[in-house]
Amino acid sequence: MVNSIYETVRLHNGVEMQKFGLGVYLIKERAEVKNTVKTALELGYRSIDTAAYYDNEDDVGQAIRESGIPREDIFVTTKVWNGDQGYEETLAAFEKSRNELGLDYIDLYLIHWPVQGKYLDTWRAMEKLYQEGKVRAIGVSNFQIHHLQDLIANSKEKPVVNQVELHPLLSQEPLRAFCKEHEIAVEAWSPLGRARFLDEPTITTLAEKYKKTAAQIILRWHLQNDVIIIPKSVTPSRIKENSEIFDFELSQEDMNTINQLNQNKRFGPDPDHVDF
Ligand code: NDP
């Protein structure tokens, strides 16, 4: 039973990462980024997911510093963007991200997308950053099973996390099973499907049953599936709502009901058919 916002998963390299955090994609306006991160930290969020691509690392870093919360209590993820992939390019992109964030180290550094012909060289740079202690853990995002197989077969370090699009309409069961077998934690992006199906009758019926909101039902479903979540909201009431999911438990029957909503439906790009 996941019963605290502070609960962590032990990644395969021993680092602890919060199972619940805040995503900050599509928040660019400086004051909004800072207010959002500060609100979340005040409510107990301790993990923040950003990326060089989101163009808000500087304000995320500033909000963290101004919060007064000890650095070691906060878990910061950022990602190397597609155009920066390759060995030297990744090392340079990392330094830029670290400067923007204004942090000595990054907790988790991810390859944002599996750029064909580049991601193995990118990974070698990530391994170097890890060995030098500049990042506490390295992982990937948007990797399919075949990308992971290729990476594992051709590198020293195995990724600790794979962050992928994952929600009730895209439950990613085969990928989750593969990751479990290889001790790779799965993290959901768009865990709420960007609120596109919060009125889905199966979900709203469960919301009534548990006296929770549709968003809370979906987020709880993720946690009970051992999936790390980083819902994004700039709305203080929703930032709070999304964090109030540690005081109830979905029955196995209701978990199965939500599992059955899967349609393998992607709203974002298919990692095998992205024009990098
Ligand atoms: P989410 O599934 O987190 O949904 C965010 C949207 O849902 C926003 O429009 C937000 O509105 C709305 N929302 C949030 N909470 C509620 C609620 N309780 N009730 C109703 N509406 C709600 O989508 P994201 O795509 O942002 O995914 C989360 C994070 O994942 C990103 O912020 C980013 O950090 C990461 N990500 C990673 C990707 C990758 O390629 N690795 C790709 C995409 C995302 P509002 O803000 O207006 O309140």
Coordinates of C-alpha atoms and ligand atoms in Angstrom, one line a residue:
M1 CA 0.0 0.0 0.0
V2 CA 1.5 3.3 -1.1
N3 CA 0.4 5.6 1.7
S4 CA 2.6 8.7 1.7
I5 CA 3.6 11.3 -0.8
Y6 CA 7.2 10.8 0.4
E7 CA 7.2 7.1 -0.4
T8 CA 10.1 6.1 -2.7
V9 CA 11.1 3.3 -5.0
R10 CA 14.6 1.9 -4.7
L11 CA 16.1 2.1 -8.2
H12 CA 18.3 -0.8 -9.2
N13 CA 21.5 1.3 -8.4
G14 CA 20.2 1.8 -4.9
V15 CA 19.0 5.4 -5.3
E16 CA 15.6 6.2 -3.8
M17 CA 13.1 8.1 -6.0
Q18 CA 9.7 9.4 -5.0
K19 CA 6.9 7.5 -6.6
F20 CA 4.9 10.7 -7.0
G21 CA 6.1 14.1 -8.3
L22 CA 5.3 17.1 -10.5
G23 CA 5.7 17.4 -14.2
V24 CA 6.4 20.9 -15.7
Y25 CA 6.0 20.5 -19.4
L26 CA 4.3 23.4 -21.2
I27 CA 4.8 25.8 -18.3
K28 CA 7.1 28.5 -19.6
E29 CA 6.0 31.8 -18.2
R30 CA 8.6 32.5 -15.5
A31 CA 6.3 33.4 -12.6
E32 CA 4.0 30.5 -13.4
V33 CA 6.8 28.0 -13.3
K34 CA 8.1 29.3 -10.0
N35 CA 4.6 29.5 -8.4
T36 CA 3.7 26.0 -9.6
V37 CA 6.9 24.4 -8.2
K38 CA 6.7 26.3 -5.0
T39 CA 3.0 25.3 -4.5
A40 CA 3.9 21.7 -5.1
L41 CA 6.9 21.7 -2.7
E42 CA 4.7 23.3 0.0
L43 CA 2.2 20.5 -0.4
G44 CA 4.9 17.9 0.1
Y45 CA 5.9 17.1 -3.5
R46 CA 9.6 16.2 -3.5
S47 CA 10.2 15.1 -7.1
I48 CA 10.2 17.5 -10.1
D49 CA 10.4 16.4 -13.7
T50 CA 11.7 18.9 -16.2
A51 CA 13.8 18.8 -19.5
A52 CA 16.1 21.0 -21.5
Y53 CA 13.3 21.0 -24.1
Y54 CA 10.8 22.6 -21.7
D55 CA 12.8 25.8 -21.5
N56 CA 12.1 26.2 -17.8
E57 CA 15.0 24.6 -16.0
D58 CA 16.3 28.0 -14.7
D59 CA 13.0 28.8 -13.0
V60 CA 12.6 25.3 -11.6
G61 CA 16.1 25.6 -10.1
Q62 CA 15.3 29.0 -8.6
A63 CA 12.0 27.8 -7.1
I64 CA 13.8 24.9 -5.5
R65 CA 16.5 27.1 -4.0
E66 CA 13.9 29.6 -2.7
S67 CA 11.8 26.9 -1.1
G68 CA 14.4 26.5 1.6
I69 CA 14.0 22.7 1.5
P70 CA 17.4 20.9 1.7
R71 CA 18.7 20.0 -1.8
E72 CA 19.1 16.3 -0.8
D73 CA 15.4 16.1 0.0
I74 CA 14.4 17.0 -3.5
F75 CA 14.7 14.7 -6.6
V76 CA 15.3 16.5 -9.8
T77 CA 15.0 14.9 -13.2
T78 CA 16.0 16.5 -16.5
K79 CA 16.5 15.2 -20.0
V80 CA 18.8 15.5 -23.0
W81 CA 17.0 16.7 -26.1
N82 CA 17.0 15.0 -29.5
G83 CA 19.1 17.7 -31.2
D84 CA 21.8 17.4 -28.5
Q85 CA 22.4 13.7 -28.8
G86 CA 25.8 12.2 -29.4
Y87 CA 28.7 11.8 -27.0
E88 CA 30.3 15.3 -26.9
E89 CA 27.0 17.0 -27.5
T90 CA 25.4 15.2 -24.5
L91 CA 28.2 16.2 -22.2
A92 CA 27.8 19.8 -23.3
A93 CA 24.0 19.6 -23.0
F94 CA 24.3 18.3 -19.5
E95 CA 26.5 21.2 -18.4
K96 CA 24.0 23.6 -19.8
S97 CA 21.1 22.0 -18.0
R98 CA 23.1 21.9 -14.7
N99 CA 23.9 25.6 -15.1
E100 CA 20.4 26.5 -15.9
L101 CA 19.1 24.5 -12.9
G102 CA 21.9 26.0 -10.8
L103 CA 22.5 22.6 -9.1
D104 CA 25.7 20.7 -8.3
Y105 CA 24.2 17.4 -9.3
I106 CA 21.1 16.1 -11.1
D107 CA 19.3 13.2 -9.5
L108 CA 18.1 11.5 -12.7
Y109 CA 19.2 12.3 -16.3
L110 CA 17.2 10.8 -19.1
I111 CA 17.6 10.4 -22.8
H112 CA 14.4 12.2 -23.9
W113 CA 13.7 10.1 -27.1
P114 CA 15.6 7.1 -28.7
V115 CA 17.2 9.0 -31.6
Q116 CA 18.3 6.2 -34.1
G117 CA 22.0 6.1 -34.7
K118 CA 22.7 8.4 -31.7
Y119 CA 21.3 7.0 -28.5
L120 CA 24.2 4.5 -27.9
D121 CA 26.7 7.4 -28.0
T122 CA 24.4 9.5 -25.9
W123 CA 24.3 6.7 -23.4
R124 CA 28.1 6.5 -23.2
A125 CA 28.1 10.1 -22.2
M126 CA 25.4 9.5 -19.6
E127 CA 27.6 6.6 -18.2
K128 CA 30.5 9.0 -17.9
L129 CA 28.4 11.6 -16.1
Y130 CA 27.2 8.9 -13.7
Q131 CA 30.7 7.6 -13.1
E132 CA 31.8 11.1 -12.3
G133 CA 29.0 11.6 -9.8
K134 CA 27.4 14.4 -11.6
V135 CA 24.2 12.5 -11.8
R136 CA 22.9 10.0 -9.2
A137 CA 21.1 7.9 -11.8
I138 CA 20.7 7.6 -15.5
G139 CA 17.7 6.4 -17.5
V140 CA 15.7 6.7 -20.7
S141 CA 12.4 7.9 -22.0
N142 CA 10.2 6.8 -24.8
F143 CA 12.2 3.6 -25.3
Q144 CA 10.4 0.6 -26.7
I145 CA 11.4 -3.0 -25.8
H146 CA 13.7 -3.3 -28.8
H147 CA 15.5 0.0 -27.9
L148 CA 16.0 -1.3 -24.3
Q149 CA 17.3 -4.7 -25.6
D150 CA 19.8 -2.9 -27.8
L151 CA 20.9 -0.6 -25.0
I152 CA 21.3 -3.4 -22.5
A153 CA 23.3 -5.5 -25.0
N154 CA 25.7 -2.7 -25.8
S155 CA 26.4 -0.9 -22.6
K156 CA 27.9 -1.2 -19.1
E157 CA 25.1 0.5 -17.2
K158 CA 21.4 -0.5 -17.4
P159 CA 18.9 2.4 -17.3
V160 CA 17.2 2.7 -13.9
V161 CA 14.0 4.3 -15.3
N162 CA 12.0 4.3 -18.6
Q163 CA 9.6 7.2 -18.8
V164 CA 6.9 6.6 -21.3
E165 CA 3.4 7.7 -22.3
L166 CA 1.2 5.7 -20.0
H167 CA -2.4 6.0 -18.9
P168 CA -5.6 3.9 -18.8
L169 CA -6.0 4.0 -22.7
L170 CA -2.3 3.1 -23.2
S171 CA -1.4 0.7 -20.3
Q172 CA 1.9 -0.5 -21.9
E173 CA 1.6 -4.0 -20.3
P174 CA 4.2 -5.8 -22.4
L175 CA 6.7 -2.9 -21.9
R176 CA 6.0 -2.9 -18.1
A177 CA 6.6 -6.6 -17.9
F178 CA 9.9 -6.3 -19.8
C179 CA 11.0 -3.5 -17.5
K180 CA 10.1 -5.4 -14.4
E181 CA 12.1 -8.4 -15.6
H182 CA 15.1 -6.1 -16.1
E183 CA 14.7 -4.0 -12.9
I184 CA 13.9 -0.9 -14.8
A185 CA 11.3 1.3 -13.0
V186 CA 8.5 2.6 -15.2
E187 CA 7.5 6.2 -15.0
A188 CA 4.3 7.5 -16.7
W189 CA 4.2 10.7 -18.7
S190 CA 0.8 12.2 -19.3
P191 CA -0.4 10.0 -16.5
L192 CA -3.8 11.7 -16.8
G193 CA -3.8 11.5 -20.6
R194 CA -3.7 15.4 -20.3
A195 CA -7.2 15.2 -18.8
R196 CA -8.7 14.1 -22.2
F197 CA -10.8 11.2 -20.7
L198 CA -11.6 12.2 -17.2
D199 CA -15.3 11.9 -18.1
E200 CA -14.9 8.3 -19.1
P201 CA -17.9 6.5 -17.4
T202 CA -15.9 3.6 -15.9
I203 CA -13.6 6.1 -14.2
T204 CA -16.4 8.5 -13.1
T205 CA -18.3 5.5 -11.6
L206 CA -15.3 4.5 -9.6
A207 CA -14.8 8.2 -8.6
E208 CA -18.3 8.2 -7.1
K209 CA -17.7 4.8 -5.4
Y210 CA -14.4 5.9 -3.7
K211 CA -15.6 9.5 -3.1
K212 CA -12.5 10.7 -5.1
T213 CA -12.1 12.6 -8.4
A214 CA -11.6 10.9 -11.7
A215 CA -8.0 12.2 -11.7
Q216 CA -7.3 10.7 -8.3
I217 CA -8.7 7.3 -9.4
I218 CA -6.4 7.3 -12.4
L219 CA -3.3 8.4 -10.4
R220 CA -4.0 5.8 -7.7
W221 CA -4.3 3.1 -10.4
H222 CA -0.8 4.0 -11.6
L223 CA 0.7 3.8 -8.1
Q224 CA -0.9 0.4 -7.5
N225 CA 0.6 -0.8 -10.8
D226 CA 4.1 0.2 -9.4
V227 CA 4.3 3.1 -11.9
I228 CA 6.0 6.3 -10.9
I229 CA 3.8 9.4 -11.7
I230 CA 4.5 13.1 -12.4
P231 CA 1.1 14.7 -13.1
K232 CA 1.4 18.3 -14.3
S233 CA -0.9 21.1 -13.2
V234 CA -0.5 24.8 -12.8
T235 CA -3.8 25.1 -10.9
P236 CA -3.1 25.1 -7.1
S237 CA -6.4 23.2 -6.3
R238 CA -5.5 20.5 -8.8
I239 CA -1.8 20.3 -7.6
K240 CA -3.4 19.6 -4.2
E241 CA -6.1 17.3 -5.5
N242 CA -3.5 15.2 -7.4
S243 CA -1.5 14.7 -4.2
E244 CA -4.5 13.4 -2.2
I245 CA -4.3 9.8 -3.3
F246 CA -2.6 8.2 -0.3
D247 CA -5.6 7.6 1.8
F248 CA -7.5 5.0 -0.2
E249 CA -6.9 1.8 -2.1
L250 CA -8.5 0.5 -5.3
S251 CA -9.7 -3.2 -5.0
Q252 CA -8.1 -5.7 -7.3
E253 CA -11.4 -6.0 -9.1
D254 CA -11.5 -2.2 -9.7
M255 CA -7.9 -2.3 -10.8
N256 CA -8.8 -4.9 -13.4
T257 CA -11.7 -2.8 -14.6
I258 CA -9.4 0.1 -15.3
N259 CA -6.8 -2.3 -16.9
Q260 CA -9.5 -3.3 -19.4
L261 CA -9.9 0.3 -20.7
N262 CA -6.6 -0.1 -22.6
Q263 CA -6.9 0.6 -26.3
N264 CA -3.1 1.0 -27.0
K265 CA -4.1 4.6 -27.8
R266 CA -1.3 7.1 -28.1
F267 CA -1.9 10.8 -27.9
G268 CA 1.8 11.6 -28.3
P269 CA 4.3 10.5 -30.9
D270 CA 5.1 6.8 -31.6
P271 CA 8.8 6.4 -30.6
D272 CA 9.2 4.1 -33.7
H273 CA 7.9 6.7 -36.1
V274 CA 9.2 10.1 -34.8
D275 CA 10.9 12.3 -37.4
F276 CA 13.9 13.3 -35.3
Ligands
NDP1 P1 -0.8 15.1 -17.6 O1 -1.4 13.8 -17.8 O2 0.0 15.3 -16.3 O3 -2.0 16.2 -17.6 C1 -1.8 17.6 -17.5 C2 -3.0 18.3 -17.9 O4 -4.1 17.8 -17.1 C3 -3.0 19.8 -17.8 O5 -3.7 20.3 -18.8 C4 -3.7 20.0 -16.4 O6 -4.3 21.3 -16.4 C5 -4.7 18.9 -16.4 N1 -4.9 18.4 -15.0 C6 -4.0 18.1 -14.1 N2 -4.6 17.7 -13.0 C7 -5.9 17.7 -13.2 C8 -7.0 17.4 -12.4 N3 -6.9 17.0 -11.1 N4 -8.3 17.6 -12.9 C9 -8.4 18.0 -14.2 N5 -7.4 18.4 -15.0 C10 -6.1 18.2 -14.5 O7 0.1 15.5 -18.9 P2 1.6 15.9 -19.2 O8 1.7 15.6 -20.6 O9 1.9 17.2 -18.7 O10 2.5 14.8 -18.4 C11 3.0 15.0 -17.1 C12 4.5 15.3 -17.2 O11 5.2 14.2 -17.9 C13 4.9 16.5 -18.0 O12 4.6 17.7 -17.4 C14 6.4 16.2 -18.2 O13 7.1 16.5 -17.1 C15 6.4 14.7 -18.5 N6 6.3 14.5 -20.0 C16 7.3 13.8 -20.6 C17 7.4 13.5 -21.9 C18 8.5 12.7 -22.5 O14 8.6 12.6 -23.7 N7 9.4 12.2 -21.6 C19 6.3 13.9 -22.8 C20 5.2 14.6 -22.1 C21 5.2 14.8 -20.8 P3 -3.8 22.6 -15.7 O15 -2.3 22.6 -15.7 O16 -4.4 23.7 -16.5 O17 -4.3 22.6 -14.3

